[in-house]
mmCIF file of N, CA and C in Angstrom:
data_model
loop_
_atom_site.group_PDB
_atom_site.id
_atom_site.type_symbol
_atom_site.label_atom_id
_atom_site.label_comp_id
_atom_site.label_asym_id
_atom_site.label_seq_id
_atom_site.Cartn_x
_atom_site.Cartn_y
_atom_site.Cartn_z
ATOM 1 N N MET A 1 162.174 100.733 90.900
ATOM 2 C CA MET A 1 163.413 100.183 91.416
ATOM 3 C C MET A 1 164.133 101.271 92.213
ATOM 4 N N LYS A 2 164.451 100.971 93.451
ATOM 5 C CA LYS A 2 165.168 101.910 94.306
ATOM 6 C C LYS A 2 166.666 101.681 94.140
ATOM 7 N N VAL A 3 167.402 102.765 93.926
ATOM 8 C CA VAL A 3 168.848 102.686 93.764
ATOM 9 C C VAL A 3 169.505 103.419 94.926
ATOM 10 N N ILE A 4 170.358 102.697 95.638
ATOM 11 C CA ILE A 4 171.092 103.252 96.775
ATOM 12 C C ILE A 4 172.571 103.260 96.408
ATOM 13 N N LEU A 5 173.244 104.368 96.673
ATOM 14 C CA LEU A 5 174.672 104.468 96.403
ATOM 15 C C LEU A 5 175.456 104.328 97.701
ATOM 16 N N THR A 6 176.563 103.602 97.638
ATOM 17 C CA THR A 6 177.452 103.527 98.795
ATOM 18 C C THR A 6 178.128 104.884 98.963
ATOM 19 N N LYS A 7 178.748 105.080 100.105
ATOM 20 C CA LYS A 7 179.462 106.334 100.358
ATOM 21 C C LYS A 7 180.541 106.542 99.291
ATOM 22 N N HIS A 8 181.206 105.469 98.926
ATOM 23 C CA HIS A 8 182.249 105.539 97.898
ATOM 24 C C HIS A 8 181.680 106.045 96.572
ATOM 25 N N ALA A 9 180.550 105.493 96.149
ATOM 26 C CA ALA A 9 179.936 105.904 94.882
ATOM 27 C C ALA A 9 179.451 107.349 94.951
ATOM 28 N N GLU A 10 178.878 107.750 96.081
ATOM 29 C CA GLU A 10 178.418 109.141 96.263
ATOM 30 C C GLU A 10 179.592 110.107 96.133
ATOM 31 N N GLU A 11 180.714 109.770 96.778
ATOM 32 C CA GLU A 11 181.888 110.638 96.724
ATOM 33 C C GLU A 11 182.483 110.680 95.323
ATOM 34 N N LYS A 12 182.403 109.573 94.623
ATOM 35 C CA LYS A 12 182.946 109.522 93.273
ATOM 36 C C LYS A 12 182.170 110.450 92.330
ATOM 37 N N LEU A 13 180.872 110.595 92.546
ATOM 38 C CA LEU A 13 180.055 111.502 91.732
ATOM 39 C C LEU A 13 180.524 112.951 91.852
ATOM 40 N N LYS A 14 181.176 113.298 92.948
ATOM 41 C CA LYS A 14 181.608 114.672 93.203
ATOM 42 C C LYS A 14 182.984 114.990 92.632
ATOM 43 N N ARG A 15 183.706 113.985 92.166
ATOM 44 C CA ARG A 15 185.060 114.205 91.653
ATOM 45 C C ARG A 15 185.048 114.990 90.348
ATOM 46 N N LYS A 16 186.051 115.858 90.165
ATOM 47 C CA LYS A 16 186.143 116.694 88.962
ATOM 48 C C LYS A 16 186.198 115.871 87.684
ATOM 49 N N ASP A 17 187.009 114.820 87.690
ATOM 50 C CA ASP A 17 187.167 114.012 86.483
ATOM 51 C C ASP A 17 185.885 113.263 86.123
ATOM 52 N N ILE A 18 185.017 113.029 87.078
ATOM 53 C CA ILE A 18 183.737 112.369 86.821
ATOM 54 C C ILE A 18 182.689 113.396 86.409
ATOM 55 N N LYS A 19 182.736 114.571 87.025
ATOM 56 C CA LYS A 19 181.752 115.618 86.727
ATOM 57 C C LYS A 19 181.757 116.021 85.258
ATOM 58 N N LYS A 20 182.910 115.963 84.602
ATOM 59 C CA LYS A 20 182.960 116.377 83.197
ATOM 60 C C LYS A 20 182.132 115.453 82.298
ATOM 61 N N PHE A 21 181.804 114.250 82.771
ATOM 62 C CA PHE A 21 180.946 113.334 82.010
ATOM 63 C C PHE A 21 179.466 113.504 82.368
ATOM 64 N N LYS A 22 179.191 114.405 83.306
ATOM 65 C CA LYS A 22 177.817 114.716 83.721
ATOM 66 C C LYS A 22 177.062 113.472 84.203
ATOM 67 N N ILE A 23 177.747 112.648 84.992
ATOM 68 C CA ILE A 23 177.125 111.457 85.567
ATOM 69 C C ILE A 23 176.350 111.879 86.815
ATOM 70 N N THR A 24 175.103 111.460 86.900
ATOM 71 C CA THR A 24 174.254 111.748 88.054
ATOM 72 C C THR A 24 173.642 110.442 88.544
ATOM 73 N N LYS A 25 172.991 110.508 89.691
ATOM 74 C CA LYS A 25 172.305 109.330 90.212
ATOM 75 C C LYS A 25 171.210 108.893 89.237
ATOM 76 N N ARG A 26 170.536 109.846 88.629
ATOM 77 C CA ARG A 26 169.483 109.539 87.653
ATOM 78 C C ARG A 26 170.056 108.803 86.433
ATOM 79 N N LYS A 27 171.233 109.259 85.961
ATOM 80 C CA LYS A 27 171.858 108.584 84.816
ATOM 81 C C LYS A 27 172.308 107.173 85.192
ATOM 82 N N LEU A 28 172.825 107.008 86.404
ATOM 83 C CA LEU A 28 173.225 105.669 86.843
ATOM 84 C C LEU A 28 172.017 104.738 86.836
ATOM 85 N N ARG A 29 170.875 105.228 87.306
ATOM 86 C CA ARG A 29 169.648 104.426 87.304
ATOM 87 C C ARG A 29 169.264 104.044 85.869
ATOM 88 N N LYS A 30 169.365 104.996 84.946
ATOM 89 C CA LYS A 30 169.036 104.730 83.542
ATOM 90 C C LYS A 30 169.960 103.645 82.967
ATOM 91 N N PHE A 31 171.250 103.745 83.274
ATOM 92 C CA PHE A 31 172.204 102.741 82.799
ATOM 93 C C PHE A 31 171.876 101.363 83.374
ATOM 94 N N LEU A 32 171.459 101.317 84.630
ATOM 95 C CA LEU A 32 171.114 100.042 85.268
ATOM 96 C C LEU A 32 169.861 99.420 84.654
ATOM 97 N N GLU A 33 168.911 100.249 84.250
ATOM 98 C CA GLU A 33 167.656 99.740 83.698
ATOM 99 C C GLU A 33 167.811 99.183 82.287
ATOM 100 N N ASN A 34 168.682 99.793 81.490
ATOM 101 C CA ASN A 34 168.799 99.380 80.095
ATOM 102 C C ASN A 34 170.263 99.409 79.642
ATOM 103 N N PRO A 35 171.101 98.503 80.157
ATOM 104 C CA PRO A 35 172.525 98.519 79.812
ATOM 105 C C PRO A 35 172.807 97.844 78.471
ATOM 106 N N ARG A 36 173.999 98.110 77.959
ATOM 107 C CA ARG A 36 174.446 97.432 76.744
ATOM 108 C C ARG A 36 174.777 95.972 77.050
ATOM 109 N N SER A 37 175.352 95.731 78.233
ATOM 110 C CA SER A 37 175.653 94.348 78.617
ATOM 111 C C SER A 37 175.614 94.193 80.135
ATOM 112 N N ARG A 38 175.363 92.966 80.567
ATOM 113 C CA ARG A 38 175.337 92.607 81.990
ATOM 114 C C ARG A 38 176.294 91.437 82.205
ATOM 115 N N SER A 39 176.905 91.398 83.380
ATOM 116 C CA SER A 39 177.788 90.280 83.707
ATOM 117 C C SER A 39 177.900 90.168 85.224
ATOM 118 N N LYS A 40 178.648 89.180 85.648
ATOM 119 C CA LYS A 40 178.913 88.977 87.066
ATOM 120 C C LYS A 40 180.415 89.144 87.270
ATOM 121 N N THR A 41 180.807 89.802 88.351
ATOM 122 C CA THR A 41 182.231 89.998 88.612
ATOM 123 C C THR A 41 182.820 88.748 89.260
ATOM 124 N N LYS A 42 184.138 88.696 89.317
ATOM 125 C CA LYS A 42 184.775 87.532 89.930
ATOM 126 C C LYS A 42 184.545 87.484 91.437
ATOM 127 N N TYR A 43 184.049 88.580 92.009
ATOM 128 C CA TYR A 43 183.762 88.623 93.443
ATOM 129 C C TYR A 43 182.295 88.354 93.757
ATOM 130 N N GLY A 44 181.489 88.059 92.730
ATOM 131 C CA GLY A 44 180.096 87.706 92.954
ATOM 132 C C GLY A 44 179.105 88.849 92.850
ATOM 133 N N ASN A 45 179.601 90.061 92.614
ATOM 134 C CA ASN A 45 178.706 91.196 92.400
ATOM 135 C C ASN A 45 178.248 91.205 90.945
ATOM 136 N N PHE A 46 177.381 92.123 90.620
ATOM 137 C CA PHE A 46 176.893 92.259 89.255
ATOM 138 C C PHE A 46 177.508 93.497 88.620
ATOM 139 N N ALA A 47 177.593 93.497 87.291
ATOM 140 C CA ALA A 47 178.154 94.641 86.570
ATOM 141 C C ALA A 47 177.343 94.891 85.309
ATOM 142 N N VAL A 48 177.173 96.161 84.985
ATOM 143 C CA VAL A 48 176.563 96.549 83.716
ATOM 144 C C VAL A 48 177.505 97.526 83.027
ATOM 145 N N VAL A 49 177.467 97.507 81.706
ATOM 146 C CA VAL A 49 178.279 98.423 80.909
ATOM 147 C C VAL A 49 177.363 99.118 79.927
ATOM 148 N N ASP A 50 177.545 100.422 79.796
ATOM 149 C CA ASP A 50 176.782 101.190 78.816
ATOM 150 C C ASP A 50 177.647 102.340 78.318
ATOM 151 N N GLN A 51 177.232 102.931 77.229
ATOM 152 C CA GLN A 51 177.976 103.996 76.580
ATOM 153 C C GLN A 51 177.598 105.353 77.165
ATOM 154 N N ILE A 52 178.611 106.163 77.484
ATOM 155 C CA ILE A 52 178.375 107.533 77.956
ATOM 156 C C ILE A 52 178.378 108.489 76.767
ATOM 157 N N ASP A 53 179.421 108.368 75.944
ATOM 158 C CA ASP A 53 179.542 109.202 74.748
ATOM 159 C C ASP A 53 180.242 108.386 73.666
ATOM 160 N N GLN A 54 180.671 109.028 72.618
ATOM 161 C CA GLN A 54 181.276 108.316 71.486
ATOM 162 C C GLN A 54 182.562 107.583 71.860
ATOM 163 N N GLU A 55 183.256 108.066 72.887
ATOM 164 C CA GLU A 55 184.562 107.501 73.223
ATOM 165 C C GLU A 55 184.631 106.789 74.572
ATOM 166 N N HIS A 56 183.577 106.886 75.389
ATOM 167 C CA HIS A 56 183.661 106.369 76.754
ATOM 168 C C HIS A 56 182.470 105.500 77.137
ATOM 169 N N ASP A 57 182.763 104.516 77.976
ATOM 170 C CA ASP A 57 181.753 103.640 78.564
ATOM 171 C C ASP A 57 181.770 103.829 80.077
ATOM 172 N N VAL A 58 180.672 103.457 80.702
ATOM 173 C CA VAL A 58 180.620 103.421 82.163
ATOM 174 C C VAL A 58 180.342 101.984 82.578
ATOM 175 N N ARG A 59 181.057 101.512 83.589
ATOM 176 C CA ARG A 59 180.834 100.182 84.151
ATOM 177 C C ARG A 59 180.387 100.376 85.588
ATOM 178 N N ILE A 60 179.216 99.861 85.909
ATOM 179 C CA ILE A 60 178.647 100.020 87.240
ATOM 180 C C ILE A 60 178.669 98.669 87.947
ATOM 181 N N ILE A 61 179.269 98.642 89.126
ATOM 182 C CA ILE A 61 179.314 97.439 89.953
ATOM 183 C C ILE A 61 178.238 97.597 91.016
ATOM 184 N N TYR A 62 177.359 96.599 91.126
ATOM 185 C CA TYR A 62 176.245 96.720 92.061
ATOM 186 C C TYR A 62 175.898 95.377 92.674
ATOM 187 N N ASP A 63 175.047 95.439 93.684
ATOM 188 C CA ASP A 63 174.545 94.250 94.356
ATOM 189 C C ASP A 63 173.039 94.401 94.494
ATOM 190 N N ILE A 64 172.329 93.299 94.485
ATOM 191 C CA ILE A 64 170.880 93.330 94.658
ATOM 192 C C ILE A 64 170.588 93.127 96.143
ATOM 193 N N ILE A 65 169.835 94.064 96.706
ATOM 194 C CA ILE A 65 169.462 93.983 98.119
ATOM 195 C C ILE A 65 167.942 93.944 98.225
ATOM 196 N N GLU A 66 167.441 93.770 99.442
ATOM 197 C CA GLU A 66 165.994 93.626 99.656
ATOM 198 C C GLU A 66 165.176 94.783 99.104
ATOM 199 N N VAL A 67 165.668 95.996 99.263
ATOM 200 C CA VAL A 67 164.881 97.173 98.867
ATOM 201 C C VAL A 67 165.192 97.680 97.461
ATOM 202 N N GLY A 68 166.108 97.060 96.755
ATOM 203 C CA GLY A 68 166.435 97.501 95.400
ATOM 204 C C GLY A 68 167.845 97.128 95.007
ATOM 205 N N ILE A 69 168.567 98.120 94.512
ATOM 206 C CA ILE A 69 169.932 97.914 94.020
ATOM 207 C C ILE A 69 170.879 98.833 94.775
ATOM 208 N N LYS A 70 172.021 98.270 95.209
ATOM 209 C CA LYS A 70 173.050 99.063 95.873
ATOM 210 C C LYS A 70 174.234 99.196 94.923
ATOM 211 N N VAL A 71 174.503 100.422 94.480
ATOM 212 C CA VAL A 71 175.640 100.690 93.603
ATOM 213 C C VAL A 71 176.884 100.777 94.473
ATOM 214 N N ILE A 72 177.826 99.894 94.218
ATOM 215 C CA ILE A 72 179.056 99.848 95.001
ATOM 216 C C ILE A 72 180.057 100.865 94.464
ATOM 217 N N THR A 73 180.259 100.849 93.153
ATOM 218 C CA THR A 73 181.156 101.802 92.506
ATOM 219 C C THR A 73 180.849 101.838 91.020
ATOM 220 N N PHE A 74 181.511 102.725 90.321
ATOM 221 C CA PHE A 74 181.416 102.769 88.866
ATOM 222 C C PHE A 74 182.745 103.264 88.317
ATOM 223 N N HIS A 75 183.026 102.883 87.081
ATOM 224 C CA HIS A 75 184.276 103.251 86.424
ATOM 225 C C HIS A 75 183.957 103.829 85.057
ATOM 226 N N ILE A 76 184.703 104.822 84.665
ATOM 227 C CA ILE A 76 184.590 105.360 83.313
ATOM 228 C C ILE A 76 185.860 104.963 82.585
ATOM 229 N N ALA A 77 185.690 104.426 81.382
ATOM 230 C CA ALA A 77 186.839 103.932 80.627
ATOM 231 C C ALA A 77 186.645 104.202 79.143
ATOM 232 N N ARG A 78 187.717 104.080 78.410
ATOM 233 C CA ARG A 78 187.625 104.204 76.953
ATOM 234 C C ARG A 78 186.670 103.148 76.422
ATOM 235 N N LYS A 79 186.029 103.464 75.343
ATOM 236 C CA LYS A 79 185.039 102.570 74.750
ATOM 237 C C LYS A 79 185.640 101.186 74.478
ATOM 238 N N GLN A 80 184.868 100.163 74.742
ATOM 239 C CA GLN A 80 185.213 98.755 74.523
ATOM 240 C C GLN A 80 186.245 98.214 75.510
ATOM 241 N N ARG A 81 186.613 98.972 76.542
ATOM 242 C CA ARG A 81 187.514 98.452 77.576
ATOM 243 C C ARG A 81 186.838 97.302 78.314
ATOM 244 N N TYR A 82 185.560 97.491 78.635
ATOM 245 C CA TYR A 82 184.766 96.457 79.286
ATOM 246 C C TYR A 82 183.747 95.962 78.284
ATOM 247 N N LYS A 83 183.930 94.753 77.795
ATOM 248 C CA LYS A 83 183.004 94.215 76.786
ATOM 249 C C LYS A 83 181.937 93.384 77.419
#
């Protein structure tokens, strides 16, 4: 599965507050392959939620394209914020 990040998602990986969670493109791919839950957003995109650590979850918003998956953005939140 090929994972492509939008410019927004690429820039978000470089932010200080995100770096402390050690999120990488490889980890995003792992979360996409085996998430805790999957859903559809109100805008028609797809979302997965998985656990980063004991206190935090990551929610990845993505779309399915011809060559694989395009990650639009991701959010880090306190555990159980996104069920």
